[in-house]
Short mmCIF file of C-alpha atoms in Angstrom, two decimals:
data_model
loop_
_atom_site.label_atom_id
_atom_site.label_comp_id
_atom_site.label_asym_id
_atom_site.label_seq_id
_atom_site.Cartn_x
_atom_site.Cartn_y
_atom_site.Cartn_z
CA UNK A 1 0.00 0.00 0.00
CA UNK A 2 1.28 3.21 -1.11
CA UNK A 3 -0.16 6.70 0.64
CA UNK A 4 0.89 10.37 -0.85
CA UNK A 5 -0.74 13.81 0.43
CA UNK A 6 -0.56 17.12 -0.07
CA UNK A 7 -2.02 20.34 2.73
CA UNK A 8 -5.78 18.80 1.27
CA UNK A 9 -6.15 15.48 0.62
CA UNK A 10 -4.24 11.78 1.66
CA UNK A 11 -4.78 8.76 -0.64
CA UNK A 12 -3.82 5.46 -0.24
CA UNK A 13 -3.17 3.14 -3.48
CA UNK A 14 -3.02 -0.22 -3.28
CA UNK A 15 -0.21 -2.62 -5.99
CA UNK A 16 -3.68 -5.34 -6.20
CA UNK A 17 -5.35 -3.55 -9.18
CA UNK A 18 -4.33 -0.55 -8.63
CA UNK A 19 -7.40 0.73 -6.87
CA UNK A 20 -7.65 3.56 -4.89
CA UNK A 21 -8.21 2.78 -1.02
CA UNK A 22 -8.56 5.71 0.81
CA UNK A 23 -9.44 9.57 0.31
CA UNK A 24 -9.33 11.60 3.31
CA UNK A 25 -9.21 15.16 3.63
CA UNK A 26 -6.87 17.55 5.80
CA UNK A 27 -9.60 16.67 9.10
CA UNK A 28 -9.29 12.72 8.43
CA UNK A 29 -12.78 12.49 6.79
CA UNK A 30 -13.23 9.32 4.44
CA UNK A 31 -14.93 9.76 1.67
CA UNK A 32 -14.57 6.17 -0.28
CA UNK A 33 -16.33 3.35 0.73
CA UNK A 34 -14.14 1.07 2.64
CA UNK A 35 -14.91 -2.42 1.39
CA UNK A 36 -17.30 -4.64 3.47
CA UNK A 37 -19.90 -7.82 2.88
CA UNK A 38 -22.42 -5.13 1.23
CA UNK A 39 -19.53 -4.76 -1.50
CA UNK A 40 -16.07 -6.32 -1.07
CA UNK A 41 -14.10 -3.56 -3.59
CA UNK A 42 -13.81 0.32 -3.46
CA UNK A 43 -12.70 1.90 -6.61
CA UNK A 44 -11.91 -1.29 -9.07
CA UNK A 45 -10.20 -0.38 -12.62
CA UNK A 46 -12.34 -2.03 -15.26
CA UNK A 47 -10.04 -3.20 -17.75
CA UNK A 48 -9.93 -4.97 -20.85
CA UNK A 49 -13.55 -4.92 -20.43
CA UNK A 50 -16.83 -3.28 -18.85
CA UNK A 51 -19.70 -4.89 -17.55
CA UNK A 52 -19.75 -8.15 -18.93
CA UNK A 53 -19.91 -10.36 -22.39
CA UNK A 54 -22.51 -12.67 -22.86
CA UNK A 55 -21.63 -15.93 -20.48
CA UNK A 56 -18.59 -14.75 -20.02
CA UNK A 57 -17.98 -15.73 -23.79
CA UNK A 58 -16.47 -13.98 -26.33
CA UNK A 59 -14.63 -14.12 -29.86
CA UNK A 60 -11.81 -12.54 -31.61
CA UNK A 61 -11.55 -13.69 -35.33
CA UNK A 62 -13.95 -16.99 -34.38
CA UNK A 63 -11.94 -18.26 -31.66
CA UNK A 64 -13.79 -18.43 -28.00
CA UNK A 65 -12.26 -17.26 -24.81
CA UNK A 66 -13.55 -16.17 -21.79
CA UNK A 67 -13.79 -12.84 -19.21
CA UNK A 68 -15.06 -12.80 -16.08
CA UNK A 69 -17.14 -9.63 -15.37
CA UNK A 70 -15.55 -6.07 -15.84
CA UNK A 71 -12.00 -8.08 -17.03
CA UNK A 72 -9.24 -8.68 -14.89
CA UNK A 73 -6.89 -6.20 -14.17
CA UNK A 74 -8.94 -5.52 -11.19
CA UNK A 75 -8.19 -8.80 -10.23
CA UNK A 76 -3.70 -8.25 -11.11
CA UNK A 77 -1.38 -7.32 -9.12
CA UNK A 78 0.65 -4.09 -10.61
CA UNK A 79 4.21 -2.46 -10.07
CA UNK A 80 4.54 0.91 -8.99
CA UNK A 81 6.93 2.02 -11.98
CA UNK A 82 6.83 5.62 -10.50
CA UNK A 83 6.48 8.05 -7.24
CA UNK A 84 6.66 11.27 -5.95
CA UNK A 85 5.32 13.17 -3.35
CA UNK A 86 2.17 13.74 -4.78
CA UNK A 87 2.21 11.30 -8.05
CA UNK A 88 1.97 7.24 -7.95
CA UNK A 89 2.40 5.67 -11.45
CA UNK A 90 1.59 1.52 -11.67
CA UNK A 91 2.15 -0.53 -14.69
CA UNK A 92 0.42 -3.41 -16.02
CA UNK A 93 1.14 -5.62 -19.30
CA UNK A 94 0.04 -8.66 -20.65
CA UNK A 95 1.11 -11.92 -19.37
CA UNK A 96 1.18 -15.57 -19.70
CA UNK A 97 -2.20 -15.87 -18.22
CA UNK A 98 -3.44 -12.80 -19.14
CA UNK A 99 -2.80 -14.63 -22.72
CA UNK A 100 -4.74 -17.50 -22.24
CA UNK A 101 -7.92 -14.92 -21.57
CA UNK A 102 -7.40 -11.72 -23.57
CA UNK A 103 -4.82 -13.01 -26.91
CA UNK A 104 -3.63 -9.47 -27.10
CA UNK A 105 -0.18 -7.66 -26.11
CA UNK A 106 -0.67 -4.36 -24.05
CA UNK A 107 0.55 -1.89 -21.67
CA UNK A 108 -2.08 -0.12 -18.98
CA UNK A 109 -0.53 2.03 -17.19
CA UNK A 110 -2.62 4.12 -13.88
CA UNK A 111 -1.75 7.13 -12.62
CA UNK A 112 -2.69 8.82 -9.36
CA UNK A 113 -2.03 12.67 -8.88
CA UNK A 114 -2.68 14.71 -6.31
CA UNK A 115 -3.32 18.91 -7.42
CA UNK A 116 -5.07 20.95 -4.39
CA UNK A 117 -8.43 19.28 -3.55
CA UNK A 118 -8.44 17.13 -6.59
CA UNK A 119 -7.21 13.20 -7.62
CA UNK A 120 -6.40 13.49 -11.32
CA UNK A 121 -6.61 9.26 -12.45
CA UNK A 122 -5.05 9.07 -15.69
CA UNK A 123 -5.31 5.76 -18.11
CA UNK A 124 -3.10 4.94 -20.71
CA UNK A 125 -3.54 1.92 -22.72
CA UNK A 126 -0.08 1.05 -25.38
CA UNK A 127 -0.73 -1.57 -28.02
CA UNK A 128 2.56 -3.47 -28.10
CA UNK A 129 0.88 -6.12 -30.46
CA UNK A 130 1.50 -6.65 -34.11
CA UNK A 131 -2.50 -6.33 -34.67
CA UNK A 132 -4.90 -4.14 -33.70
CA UNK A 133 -5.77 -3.51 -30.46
CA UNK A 134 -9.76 -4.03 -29.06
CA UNK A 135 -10.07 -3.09 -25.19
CA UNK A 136 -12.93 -1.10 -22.69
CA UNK A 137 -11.47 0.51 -19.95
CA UNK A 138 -13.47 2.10 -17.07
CA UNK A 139 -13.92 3.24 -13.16
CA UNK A 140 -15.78 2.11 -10.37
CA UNK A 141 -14.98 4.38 -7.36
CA UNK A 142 -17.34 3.81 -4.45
CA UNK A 143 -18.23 7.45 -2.85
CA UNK A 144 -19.88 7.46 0.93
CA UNK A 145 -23.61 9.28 0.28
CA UNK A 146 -23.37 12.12 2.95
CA UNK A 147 -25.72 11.66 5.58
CA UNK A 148 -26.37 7.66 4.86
CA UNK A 149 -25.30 5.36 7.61
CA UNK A 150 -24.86 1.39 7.26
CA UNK A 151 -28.12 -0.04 7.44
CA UNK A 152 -30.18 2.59 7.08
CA UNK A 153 -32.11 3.67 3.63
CA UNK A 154 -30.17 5.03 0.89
CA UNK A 155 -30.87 8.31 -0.29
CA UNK A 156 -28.17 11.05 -1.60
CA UNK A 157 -28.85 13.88 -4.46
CA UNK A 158 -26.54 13.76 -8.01
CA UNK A 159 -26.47 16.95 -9.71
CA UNK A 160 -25.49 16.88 -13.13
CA UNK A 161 -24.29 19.45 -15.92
CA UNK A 162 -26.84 19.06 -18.21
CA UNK A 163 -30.39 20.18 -17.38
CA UNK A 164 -32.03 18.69 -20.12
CA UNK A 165 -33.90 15.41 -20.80
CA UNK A 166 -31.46 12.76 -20.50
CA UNK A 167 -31.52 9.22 -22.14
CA UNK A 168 -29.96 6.24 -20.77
CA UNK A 169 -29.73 2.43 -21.71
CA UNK A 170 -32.18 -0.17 -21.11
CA UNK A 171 -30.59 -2.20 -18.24
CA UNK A 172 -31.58 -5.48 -15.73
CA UNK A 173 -31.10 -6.38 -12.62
CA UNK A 174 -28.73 -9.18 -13.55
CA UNK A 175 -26.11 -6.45 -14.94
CA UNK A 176 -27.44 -7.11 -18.65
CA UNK A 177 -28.39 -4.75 -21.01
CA UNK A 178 -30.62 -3.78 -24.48
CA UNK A 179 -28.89 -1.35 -26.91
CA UNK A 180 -32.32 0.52 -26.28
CA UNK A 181 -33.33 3.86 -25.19
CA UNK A 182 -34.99 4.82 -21.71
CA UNK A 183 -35.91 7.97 -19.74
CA UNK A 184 -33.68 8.64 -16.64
CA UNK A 185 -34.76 9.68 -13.89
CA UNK A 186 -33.80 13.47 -13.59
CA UNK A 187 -35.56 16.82 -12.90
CA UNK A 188 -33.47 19.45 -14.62
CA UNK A 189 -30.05 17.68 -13.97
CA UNK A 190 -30.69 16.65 -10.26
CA UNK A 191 -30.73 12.71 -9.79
CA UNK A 192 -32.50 12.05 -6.12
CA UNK A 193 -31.39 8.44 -5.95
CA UNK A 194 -32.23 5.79 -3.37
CA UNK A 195 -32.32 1.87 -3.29
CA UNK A 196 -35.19 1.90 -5.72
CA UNK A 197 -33.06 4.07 -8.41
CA UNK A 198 -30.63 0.80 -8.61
CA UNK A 199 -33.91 -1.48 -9.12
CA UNK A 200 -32.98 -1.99 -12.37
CA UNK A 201 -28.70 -2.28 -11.97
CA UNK A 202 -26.58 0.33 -12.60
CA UNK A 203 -28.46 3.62 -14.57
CA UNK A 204 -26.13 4.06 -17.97
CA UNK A 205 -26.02 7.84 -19.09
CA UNK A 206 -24.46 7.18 -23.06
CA UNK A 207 -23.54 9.24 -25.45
CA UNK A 208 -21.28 11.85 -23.98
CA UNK A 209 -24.40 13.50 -22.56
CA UNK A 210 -22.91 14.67 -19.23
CA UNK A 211 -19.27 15.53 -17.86
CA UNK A 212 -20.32 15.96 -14.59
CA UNK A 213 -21.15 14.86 -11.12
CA UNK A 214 -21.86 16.13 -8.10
CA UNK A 215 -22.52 14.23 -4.92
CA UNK A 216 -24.36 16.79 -2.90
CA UNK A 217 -23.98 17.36 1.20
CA UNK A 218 -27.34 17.53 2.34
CA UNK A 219 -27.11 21.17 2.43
CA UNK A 220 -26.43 21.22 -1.08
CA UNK A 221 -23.20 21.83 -1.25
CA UNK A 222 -21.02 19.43 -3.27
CA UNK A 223 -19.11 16.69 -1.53
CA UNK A 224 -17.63 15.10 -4.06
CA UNK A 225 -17.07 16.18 -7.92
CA UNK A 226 -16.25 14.14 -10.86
CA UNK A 227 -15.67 15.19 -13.98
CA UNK A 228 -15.08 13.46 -17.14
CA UNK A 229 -15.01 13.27 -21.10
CA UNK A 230 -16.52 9.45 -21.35
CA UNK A 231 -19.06 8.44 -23.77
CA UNK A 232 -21.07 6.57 -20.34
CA UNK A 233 -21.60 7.59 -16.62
CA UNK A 234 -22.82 5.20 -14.64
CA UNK A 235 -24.26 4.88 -11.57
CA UNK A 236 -24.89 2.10 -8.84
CA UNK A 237 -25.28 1.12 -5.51
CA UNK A 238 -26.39 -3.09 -4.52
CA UNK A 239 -29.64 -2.66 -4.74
CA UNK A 240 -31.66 -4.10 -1.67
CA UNK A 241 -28.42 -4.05 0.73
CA UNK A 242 -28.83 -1.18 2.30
CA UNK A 243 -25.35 0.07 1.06
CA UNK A 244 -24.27 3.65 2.41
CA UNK A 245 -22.70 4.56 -0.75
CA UNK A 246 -22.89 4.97 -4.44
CA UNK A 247 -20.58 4.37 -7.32
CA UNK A 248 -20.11 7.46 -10.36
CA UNK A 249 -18.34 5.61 -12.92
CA UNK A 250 -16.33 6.84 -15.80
CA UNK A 251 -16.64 4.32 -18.54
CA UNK A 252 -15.17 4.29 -22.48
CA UNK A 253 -17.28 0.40 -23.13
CA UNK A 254 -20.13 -1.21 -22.02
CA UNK A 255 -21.10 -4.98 -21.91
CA UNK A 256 -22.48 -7.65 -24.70
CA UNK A 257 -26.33 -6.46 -25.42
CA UNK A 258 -28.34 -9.44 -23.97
CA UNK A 259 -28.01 -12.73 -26.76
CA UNK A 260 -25.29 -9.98 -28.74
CA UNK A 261 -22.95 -13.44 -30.95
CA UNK A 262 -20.73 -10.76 -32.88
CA UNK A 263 -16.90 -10.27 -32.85
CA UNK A 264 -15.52 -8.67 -29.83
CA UNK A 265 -14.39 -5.79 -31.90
CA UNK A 266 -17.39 -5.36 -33.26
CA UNK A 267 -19.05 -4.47 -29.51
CA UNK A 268 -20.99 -1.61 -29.16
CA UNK A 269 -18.19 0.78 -27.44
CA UNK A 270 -15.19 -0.73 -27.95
CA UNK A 271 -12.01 1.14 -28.54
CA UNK A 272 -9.33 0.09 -31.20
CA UNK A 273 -5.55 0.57 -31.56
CA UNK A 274 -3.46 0.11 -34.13
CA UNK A 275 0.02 -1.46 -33.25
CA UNK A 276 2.33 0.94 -32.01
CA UNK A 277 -0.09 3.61 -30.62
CA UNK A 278 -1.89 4.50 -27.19
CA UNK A 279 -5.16 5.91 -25.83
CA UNK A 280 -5.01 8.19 -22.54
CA UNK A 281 -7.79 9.75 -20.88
CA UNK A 282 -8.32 10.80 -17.48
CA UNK A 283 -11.22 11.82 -14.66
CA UNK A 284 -10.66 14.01 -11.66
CA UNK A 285 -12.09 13.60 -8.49
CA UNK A 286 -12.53 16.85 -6.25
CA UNK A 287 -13.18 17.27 -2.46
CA UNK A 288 -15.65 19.41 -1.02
#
């Protein structure tokens, strides 16, 4: 486990997918969830894959192999490959195993950097294949709702940066999906969510409609920002459990649509590289 601060915020990093442990601010205050039987992770990287293929089944030119849920770098231990005071690089590439899963050559590389009251996470994906390149990356960090306690109900406000009419995807409570339109549930960019919101999964927000989120204090000031430049935000809590947080997720991919038999290139979402070349993107989180 790795920690770096600055005079606002401490983070803590851990090698084991790279996933963010801890945020606290200068007066010790957590603001991640911390792991527990509700939900065992805290802020998993989603990588080569998001959500999930159908039966864990996929193809790449007619051959089968198979993914478990949201891939597995989560799942991977990484090497720190760089530090500084207020910077934590970790590296990941592809491996024997990884092989046997995912027949491609990469380098992911995660990046952690601390600038006043915000976490800048920074991706960057290297094909070091001699083909192209087919991968999802995403993030899943889990954000305490302010005012929500263990065991009580959930209930938190999201206040987004579009006002207007959004449209999400057509999702089920088994983590599936339809390539189809639906409503979401928002008055004039202001999500009030609670277990019932996550009835149906995760809610998807595609097509680059938002770039951010604000968790609101119950005073309506914001807790925690995100900001991105994803085609999807998603968000979920376990619905029924009584969970006292919820997840804002940066994601570049989504999962097979339900009985989808196609190429795994051909996925709705997916990114491509051609030997030789990289992707980077990033989110920020800010504090208060």
């Amino acid at each position: 486990m790795e920690k770096i601060c600055n005079e606002h915020l401490t983070i803590e990093v851990s090698d084991f997918g790279a996933e963010l442990q801890s945020i606290r601010d200068a007066e010790g205050r957590e603001y991640l969830w911390q792991g527990g039987e509700k939900w065992p992770r805290r802020s998993p990287i989603l990588f080569p894959l998001v959500c999930s293929v159908e039966n864990d089944t996929y193809y790449v030119d007619g051959r089968e192999y198979h993914l478990p849920r949201h891939g597995f770098a989560r799942d991977t231990k990484f090497t720190l490959i760089h530090q500084t005071e207020t910077k934590l690089t970790y590296a990941l590439h592809e491996s024997e195993e990884t092989l046997k899963v995912y027949p491609f050559r990469f380098n992911l590389a995660v990046t952690y950097r601390l600038a006043g009251n915000k976490i800048h996470v920074i991706w960057h994906v290297e094909n070091t294949d001699v083909r192209d390149l087919h991968f999802q990356i995403g993030g899943h960090p889990a954000f305490l709702a302010p005012g929500c306690r263990e065991d009580e109900p959930l209930r938190g406000v999201i206040r987004l940066d579009n006002r207007e009419p959004l449209k999400g995807i057509k999702s089920y409570i088994d983590g599936s999906h339809d390539m189809v339109e639906v409503p979401v549930e928002a008055q004039e960019g202001l999500i009030q969510f609670d277990d019932h919101f996550f009835r149906n999964d995760s809610v998807k927000i595609h097509g680059s409609q938002t770039h951010r989120a604000e968790l609101l204090n119950p005073d309506g000031t914001p807790a925690v920002t995100v900001d991105y430049k994803c085609p999807i935000i998603a968000f979920w809590s376990p619905y029924q459990k009584q969970a006292p947080f919820v997840c804002i997720e940066p994601w570049y991919g989504l999962g097979d649509p339900r009985g989808y038999k196609g190429e795994f290139a051909a996925k709705p979402f997916m990114n491509h590289l051609q030997p030789g070349s990289s992707f980077m993107s990033e989110y920020t989180i800010t504090i208060g």
